[in-house]
mmCIF file of N, CA and C in Angstrom:
data_model
loop_
_atom_site.group_PDB
_atom_site.id
_atom_site.type_symbol
_atom_site.label_atom_id
_atom_site.label_comp_id
_atom_site.label_asym_id
_atom_site.label_seq_id
_atom_site.Cartn_x
_atom_site.Cartn_y
_atom_site.Cartn_z
ATOM 1 N N MET F 1 107.885 89.272 122.665
ATOM 2 C CA MET F 1 109.003 90.169 122.888
ATOM 3 C C MET F 1 109.689 90.517 121.578
ATOM 4 N N THR F 2 109.952 89.560 120.752
ATOM 5 C CA THR F 2 110.601 89.819 119.481
ATOM 6 C C THR F 2 109.696 90.628 118.568
ATOM 7 N N THR F 3 108.398 90.362 118.615
ATOM 8 C CA THR F 3 107.466 91.093 117.770
ATOM 9 C C THR F 3 107.440 92.565 118.155
ATOM 10 N N VAL F 4 107.456 92.863 119.442
ATOM 11 C CA VAL F 4 107.451 94.251 119.887
ATOM 12 C C VAL F 4 108.717 94.957 119.421
ATOM 13 N N THR F 5 109.865 94.318 119.560
ATOM 14 C CA THR F 5 111.131 94.904 119.135
ATOM 15 C C THR F 5 111.146 95.098 117.630
ATOM 16 N N HIS F 6 110.663 94.106 116.893
ATOM 17 C CA HIS F 6 110.627 94.211 115.440
ATOM 18 C C HIS F 6 109.711 95.350 115.009
ATOM 19 N N THR F 7 108.566 95.495 115.646
ATOM 20 C CA THR F 7 107.633 96.561 115.305
ATOM 21 C C THR F 7 108.234 97.924 115.604
ATOM 22 N N SER F 8 108.905 98.039 116.736
ATOM 23 C CA SER F 8 109.545 99.306 117.083
ATOM 24 C C SER F 8 110.644 99.664 116.089
ATOM 25 N N ALA F 9 111.432 98.676 115.690
ATOM 26 C CA ALA F 9 112.500 98.926 114.715
ATOM 27 C C ALA F 9 111.917 99.315 113.367
ATOM 28 N N THR F 10 110.836 98.676 112.971
ATOM 29 C CA THR F 10 110.190 99.003 111.700
ATOM 30 C C THR F 10 109.638 100.413 111.734
ATOM 31 N N LYS F 11 109.046 100.790 112.876
ATOM 32 C CA LYS F 11 108.478 102.136 112.998
ATOM 33 C C LYS F 11 109.577 103.197 112.922
ATOM 34 N N SER F 12 110.687 102.979 113.616
ATOM 35 C CA SER F 12 111.756 103.977 113.574
ATOM 36 C C SER F 12 112.402 104.031 112.196
ATOM 37 N N SER F 13 112.520 102.894 111.533
ATOM 38 C CA SER F 13 113.073 102.902 110.176
ATOM 39 C C SER F 13 112.165 103.658 109.222
ATOM 40 N N THR F 14 110.864 103.506 109.410
ATOM 41 C CA THR F 14 109.914 104.222 108.557
ATOM 42 C C THR F 14 110.007 105.725 108.801
ATOM 43 N N LEU F 15 110.132 106.119 110.052
ATOM 44 C CA LEU F 15 110.255 107.546 110.362
ATOM 45 C C LEU F 15 111.548 108.124 109.781
ATOM 46 N N VAL F 16 112.630 107.368 109.886
ATOM 47 C CA VAL F 16 113.906 107.842 109.328
ATOM 48 C C VAL F 16 113.798 107.929 107.813
ATOM 49 N N TRP F 17 113.167 106.945 107.203
ATOM 50 C CA TRP F 17 112.972 106.980 105.746
ATOM 51 C C TRP F 17 112.168 108.224 105.352
ATOM 52 N N ALA F 18 111.110 108.522 106.088
ATOM 53 C CA ALA F 18 110.306 109.710 105.797
ATOM 54 C C ALA F 18 111.146 110.981 105.955
ATOM 55 N N ALA F 19 111.979 111.014 106.981
ATOM 56 C CA ALA F 19 112.853 112.178 107.172
ATOM 57 C C ALA F 19 113.833 112.309 106.002
ATOM 58 N N LEU F 20 114.353 111.189 105.529
ATOM 59 C CA LEU F 20 115.272 111.235 104.386
ATOM 60 C C LEU F 20 114.570 111.768 103.137
ATOM 61 N N VAL F 21 113.321 111.380 102.942
ATOM 62 C CA VAL F 21 112.555 111.877 101.798
ATOM 63 C C VAL F 21 112.339 113.387 101.927
ATOM 64 N N VAL F 22 111.978 113.832 103.125
ATOM 65 C CA VAL F 22 111.760 115.271 103.347
ATOM 66 C C VAL F 22 113.061 116.044 103.109
ATOM 67 N N PHE F 23 114.164 115.522 103.625
ATOM 68 C CA PHE F 23 115.460 116.194 103.421
ATOM 69 C C PHE F 23 115.829 116.234 101.944
ATOM 70 N N THR F 24 115.517 115.185 101.208
ATOM 71 C CA THR F 24 115.817 115.165 99.775
ATOM 72 C C THR F 24 115.006 116.216 99.033
ATOM 73 N N VAL F 25 113.726 116.304 99.353
ATOM 74 C CA VAL F 25 112.863 117.301 98.708
ATOM 75 C C VAL F 25 113.333 118.711 99.073
ATOM 76 N N LEU F 26 113.685 118.909 100.334
ATOM 77 C CA LEU F 26 114.177 120.207 100.775
ATOM 78 C C LEU F 26 115.478 120.581 100.054
ATOM 79 N N SER F 27 116.371 119.624 99.910
ATOM 80 C CA SER F 27 117.623 119.878 99.184
ATOM 81 C C SER F 27 117.356 120.237 97.741
ATOM 82 N N PHE F 28 116.430 119.521 97.124
ATOM 83 C CA PHE F 28 116.081 119.807 95.729
ATOM 84 C C PHE F 28 115.517 121.222 95.593
ATOM 85 N N ALA F 29 114.638 121.587 96.523
ATOM 86 C CA ALA F 29 114.034 122.923 96.476
ATOM 87 C C ALA F 29 115.095 124.000 96.689
ATOM 88 N N LEU F 30 115.964 123.793 97.650
ATOM 89 C CA LEU F 30 117.012 124.782 97.911
ATOM 90 C C LEU F 30 118.004 124.852 96.755
ATOM 91 N N GLY F 31 118.271 123.737 96.142
ATOM 92 C CA GLY F 31 119.232 123.692 95.041
ATOM 93 C C GLY F 31 118.717 124.369 93.786
ATOM 94 N N GLY F 32 117.427 124.545 93.668
ATOM 95 C CA GLY F 32 116.856 125.163 92.474
ATOM 96 C C GLY F 32 116.737 126.659 92.603
ATOM 97 N N GLU F 33 115.698 127.094 93.233
ATOM 98 C CA GLU F 33 115.382 128.516 93.293
ATOM 99 C C GLU F 33 116.301 129.300 94.236
ATOM 100 N N GLU F 34 116.517 128.768 95.424
ATOM 101 C CA GLU F 34 117.300 129.493 96.423
ATOM 102 C C GLU F 34 118.768 129.598 96.023
ATOM 103 N N MET F 35 119.260 128.634 95.267
ATOM 104 C CA MET F 35 120.667 128.641 94.878
ATOM 105 C C MET F 35 120.969 129.863 94.012
ATOM 106 N N ILE F 36 119.978 130.324 93.267
ATOM 107 C CA ILE F 36 120.181 131.461 92.376
ATOM 108 C C ILE F 36 120.293 132.754 93.186
ATOM 109 N N THR F 37 119.417 132.937 94.190
ATOM 110 C CA THR F 37 119.403 134.195 94.932
ATOM 111 C C THR F 37 120.344 134.200 96.133
ATOM 112 N N HIS F 38 120.414 133.102 96.850
ATOM 113 C CA HIS F 38 121.268 133.014 98.034
ATOM 114 C C HIS F 38 122.204 131.821 97.883
ATOM 115 N N GLY F 39 123.020 131.819 96.877
ATOM 116 C CA GLY F 39 123.824 130.666 96.502
ATOM 117 C C GLY F 39 124.676 130.063 97.590
ATOM 118 N N THR F 40 125.467 130.860 98.279
ATOM 119 C CA THR F 40 126.388 130.310 99.270
ATOM 120 C C THR F 40 125.647 129.737 100.462
ATOM 121 N N LEU F 41 124.662 130.460 100.954
ATOM 122 C CA LEU F 41 123.899 129.966 102.101
ATOM 123 C C LEU F 41 123.132 128.699 101.737
ATOM 124 N N ALA F 42 122.509 128.698 100.574
ATOM 125 C CA ALA F 42 121.754 127.515 100.150
ATOM 126 C C ALA F 42 122.676 126.322 99.982
ATOM 127 N N ALA F 43 123.862 126.537 99.429
ATOM 128 C CA ALA F 43 124.813 125.435 99.255
ATOM 129 C C ALA F 43 125.256 124.892 100.601
ATOM 130 N N ALA F 44 125.507 125.780 101.553
ATOM 131 C CA ALA F 44 125.906 125.335 102.886
ATOM 132 C C ALA F 44 124.803 124.505 103.542
ATOM 133 N N VAL F 45 123.568 124.948 103.369
ATOM 134 C CA VAL F 45 122.443 124.201 103.949
ATOM 135 C C VAL F 45 122.302 122.838 103.270
ATOM 136 N N VAL F 46 122.443 122.805 101.956
ATOM 137 C CA VAL F 46 122.332 121.532 101.226
ATOM 138 C C VAL F 46 123.446 120.574 101.648
ATOM 139 N N ILE F 47 124.650 121.085 101.822
ATOM 140 C CA ILE F 47 125.764 120.240 102.289
ATOM 141 C C ILE F 47 125.477 119.733 103.699
ATOM 142 N N GLY F 48 124.938 120.591 104.547
ATOM 143 C CA GLY F 48 124.577 120.169 105.905
ATOM 144 C C GLY F 48 123.491 119.108 105.906
ATOM 145 N N ILE F 49 122.497 119.286 105.053
ATOM 146 C CA ILE F 49 121.431 118.284 104.942
ATOM 147 C C ILE F 49 122.011 116.959 104.453
ATOM 148 N N GLY F 50 122.941 117.031 103.527
ATOM 149 C CA GLY F 50 123.584 115.801 103.041
ATOM 150 C C GLY F 50 124.331 115.077 104.153
ATOM 151 N N ALA F 51 125.021 115.833 104.997
ATOM 152 C CA ALA F 51 125.745 115.216 106.119
ATOM 153 C C ALA F 51 124.772 114.573 107.109
ATOM 154 N N ILE F 52 123.654 115.241 107.343
ATOM 155 C CA ILE F 52 122.635 114.669 108.244
ATOM 156 C C ILE F 52 122.065 113.393 107.647
ATOM 157 N N LYS F 53 121.828 113.390 106.341
ATOM 158 C CA LYS F 53 121.296 112.195 105.686
ATOM 159 C C LYS F 53 122.276 111.034 105.781
ATOM 160 N N ILE F 54 123.555 111.307 105.593
ATOM 161 C CA ILE F 54 124.572 110.258 105.712
ATOM 162 C C ILE F 54 124.559 109.691 107.125
ATOM 163 N N ARG F 55 124.457 110.575 108.105
ATOM 164 C CA ARG F 55 124.434 110.137 109.505
ATOM 165 C C ARG F 55 123.211 109.257 109.788
ATOM 166 N N LEU F 56 122.056 109.669 109.299
ATOM 167 C CA LEU F 56 120.836 108.880 109.526
ATOM 168 C C LEU F 56 120.931 107.505 108.875
ATOM 169 N N VAL F 57 121.448 107.451 107.644
ATOM 170 C CA VAL F 57 121.590 106.153 106.971
ATOM 171 C C VAL F 57 122.552 105.257 107.747
ATOM 172 N N GLY F 58 123.659 105.835 108.189
ATOM 173 C CA GLY F 58 124.630 105.038 108.954
ATOM 174 C C GLY F 58 124.067 104.523 110.263
ATOM 175 N N LEU F 59 123.380 105.393 110.979
ATOM 176 C CA LEU F 59 122.885 104.994 112.292
ATOM 177 C C LEU F 59 121.721 104.022 112.215
ATOM 178 N N TYR F 60 120.794 104.238 111.297
ATOM 179 C CA TYR F 60 119.567 103.443 111.303
ATOM 180 C C TYR F 60 119.559 102.301 110.299
ATOM 181 N N PHE F 61 120.162 102.479 109.148
ATOM 182 C CA PHE F 61 120.101 101.417 108.144
ATOM 183 C C PHE F 61 121.366 100.572 108.117
ATOM 184 N N MET F 62 122.464 101.086 108.656
ATOM 185 C CA MET F 62 123.684 100.282 108.783
ATOM 186 C C MET F 62 123.864 99.839 110.231
ATOM 187 N N GLU F 63 122.894 100.198 111.059
ATOM 188 C CA GLU F 63 122.824 99.783 112.461
ATOM 189 C C GLU F 63 124.048 100.189 113.281
ATOM 190 N N LEU F 64 124.607 101.337 112.972
ATOM 191 C CA LEU F 64 125.756 101.819 113.729
ATOM 192 C C LEU F 64 125.353 102.418 115.072
ATOM 193 N N ARG F 65 124.066 102.669 115.260
ATOM 194 C CA ARG F 65 123.647 103.215 116.554
ATOM 195 C C ARG F 65 123.800 102.196 117.675
ATOM 196 N N SER F 66 123.805 100.914 117.331
ATOM 197 C CA SER F 66 124.014 99.876 118.340
ATOM 198 C C SER F 66 125.400 99.259 118.226
ATOM 199 N N ALA F 67 126.281 99.881 117.464
ATOM 200 C CA ALA F 67 127.650 99.383 117.293
ATOM 201 C C ALA F 67 128.478 99.728 118.527
ATOM 202 N N PRO F 68 129.633 99.103 118.672
ATOM 203 C CA PRO F 68 130.524 99.480 119.772
ATOM 204 C C PRO F 68 130.848 100.979 119.735
ATOM 205 N N VAL F 69 131.111 101.521 120.908
ATOM 206 C CA VAL F 69 131.297 102.969 121.056
ATOM 207 C C VAL F 69 132.391 103.502 120.137
ATOM 208 N N VAL F 70 133.465 102.784 120.009
ATOM 209 C CA VAL F 70 134.582 103.250 119.174
ATOM 210 C C VAL F 70 134.154 103.365 117.716
ATOM 211 N N LEU F 71 133.442 102.361 117.230
ATOM 212 C CA LEU F 71 132.992 102.383 115.835
ATOM 213 C C LEU F 71 131.981 103.503 115.605
ATOM 214 N N ARG F 72 131.064 103.658 116.545
ATOM 215 C CA ARG F 72 130.075 104.731 116.403
ATOM 216 C C ARG F 72 130.740 106.101 116.476
ATOM 217 N N ALA F 73 131.689 106.259 117.387
ATOM 218 C CA ALA F 73 132.394 107.534 117.504
ATOM 219 C C ALA F 73 133.171 107.842 116.224
ATOM 220 N N ALA F 74 133.792 106.816 115.646
ATOM 221 C CA ALA F 74 134.517 107.016 114.389
ATOM 222 C C ALA F 74 133.568 107.463 113.291
ATOM 223 N N PHE F 75 132.382 106.886 113.260
ATOM 224 C CA PHE F 75 131.398 107.285 112.248
ATOM 225 C C PHE F 75 130.926 108.715 112.478
ATOM 226 N N GLU F 76 130.696 109.081 113.730
ATOM 227 C CA GLU F 76 130.260 110.460 114.027
ATOM 228 C C GLU F 76 131.334 111.468 113.618
ATOM 229 N N VAL F 77 132.588 111.141 113.913
ATOM 230 C CA VAL F 77 133.697 112.021 113.525
ATOM 231 C C VAL F 77 133.780 112.101 112.004
ATOM 232 N N TYR F 78 133.600 110.959 111.347
ATOM 233 C CA TYR F 78 133.615 110.936 109.877
ATOM 234 C C TYR F 78 132.569 111.888 109.311
ATOM 235 N N CYS F 79 131.357 111.853 109.842
ATOM 236 C CA CYS F 79 130.293 112.730 109.353
ATOM 237 C C CYS F 79 130.658 114.200 109.562
ATOM 238 N N ALA F 80 131.195 114.512 110.723
ATOM 239 C CA ALA F 80 131.566 115.899 111.013
ATOM 240 C C ALA F 80 132.704 116.369 110.109
ATOM 241 N N VAL F 81 133.712 115.529 109.946
ATOM 242 C CA VAL F 81 134.854 115.894 109.093
ATOM 243 C C VAL F 81 134.407 116.033 107.641
ATOM 244 N N LEU F 82 133.549 115.135 107.195
ATOM 245 C CA LEU F 82 133.038 115.207 105.827
ATOM 246 C C LEU F 82 132.309 116.525 105.594
ATOM 247 N N PHE F 83 131.478 116.934 106.549
ATOM 248 C CA PHE F 83 130.755 118.201 106.429
ATOM 249 C C PHE F 83 131.726 119.370 106.340
ATOM 250 N N VAL F 84 132.712 119.394 107.212
ATOM 251 C CA VAL F 84 133.667 120.513 107.223
ATOM 252 C C VAL F 84 134.488 120.536 105.936
ATOM 253 N N VAL F 85 134.932 119.386 105.477
ATOM 254 C CA VAL F 85 135.747 119.331 104.255
ATOM 255 C C VAL F 85 134.924 119.765 103.042
ATOM 256 N N LEU F 86 133.693 119.261 102.947
ATOM 257 C CA LEU F 86 132.858 119.659 101.805
ATOM 258 C C LEU F 86 132.532 121.142 101.834
ATOM 259 N N LEU F 87 132.245 121.655 103.015
ATOM 260 C CA LEU F 87 131.948 123.079 103.138
ATOM 261 C C LEU F 87 133.183 123.915 102.818
ATOM 262 N N GLY F 88 134.332 123.489 103.300
ATOM 263 C CA GLY F 88 135.576 124.194 103.009
ATOM 264 C C GLY F 88 135.918 124.154 101.533
ATOM 265 N N THR F 89 135.721 123.010 100.915
ATOM 266 C CA THR F 89 135.984 122.886 99.486
ATOM 267 C C THR F 89 135.073 123.805 98.684
ATOM 268 N N TYR F 90 133.811 123.864 99.093
ATOM 269 C CA TYR F 90 132.881 124.764 98.389
ATOM 270 C C TYR F 90 133.279 126.219 98.599
ATOM 271 N N ALA F 91 133.691 126.562 99.818
ATOM 272 C CA ALA F 91 134.066 127.949 100.102
ATOM 273 C C ALA F 91 135.305 128.371 99.319
ATOM 274 N N LEU F 92 136.217 127.462 99.106
ATOM 275 C CA LEU F 92 137.453 127.789 98.386
ATOM 276 C C LEU F 92 137.265 127.810 96.874
ATOM 277 N N ALA F 93 136.226 127.165 96.386
ATOM 278 C CA ALA F 93 136.011 127.090 94.927
ATOM 279 C C ALA F 93 135.481 128.393 94.368
#
């Protein structure tokens, strides 16, 4: 029973890690070429990808997905507020 749970957790962590790598490469690509031609849209997408990455790290590597509902809800709100604040700050700059 423990081996099955451990294997499942390892598999999901590996998938999340792969997603984080893909998001990082995508952010790098958007930050280079696309930032020059479509600067505002590319920046918004990169900020959104960053917020998604923060959420994935919190849920899977800090184990907040199995945390009490209040703590998880606070983290979800934090991610949403962080995205809005960063996007707003970029828009005002």
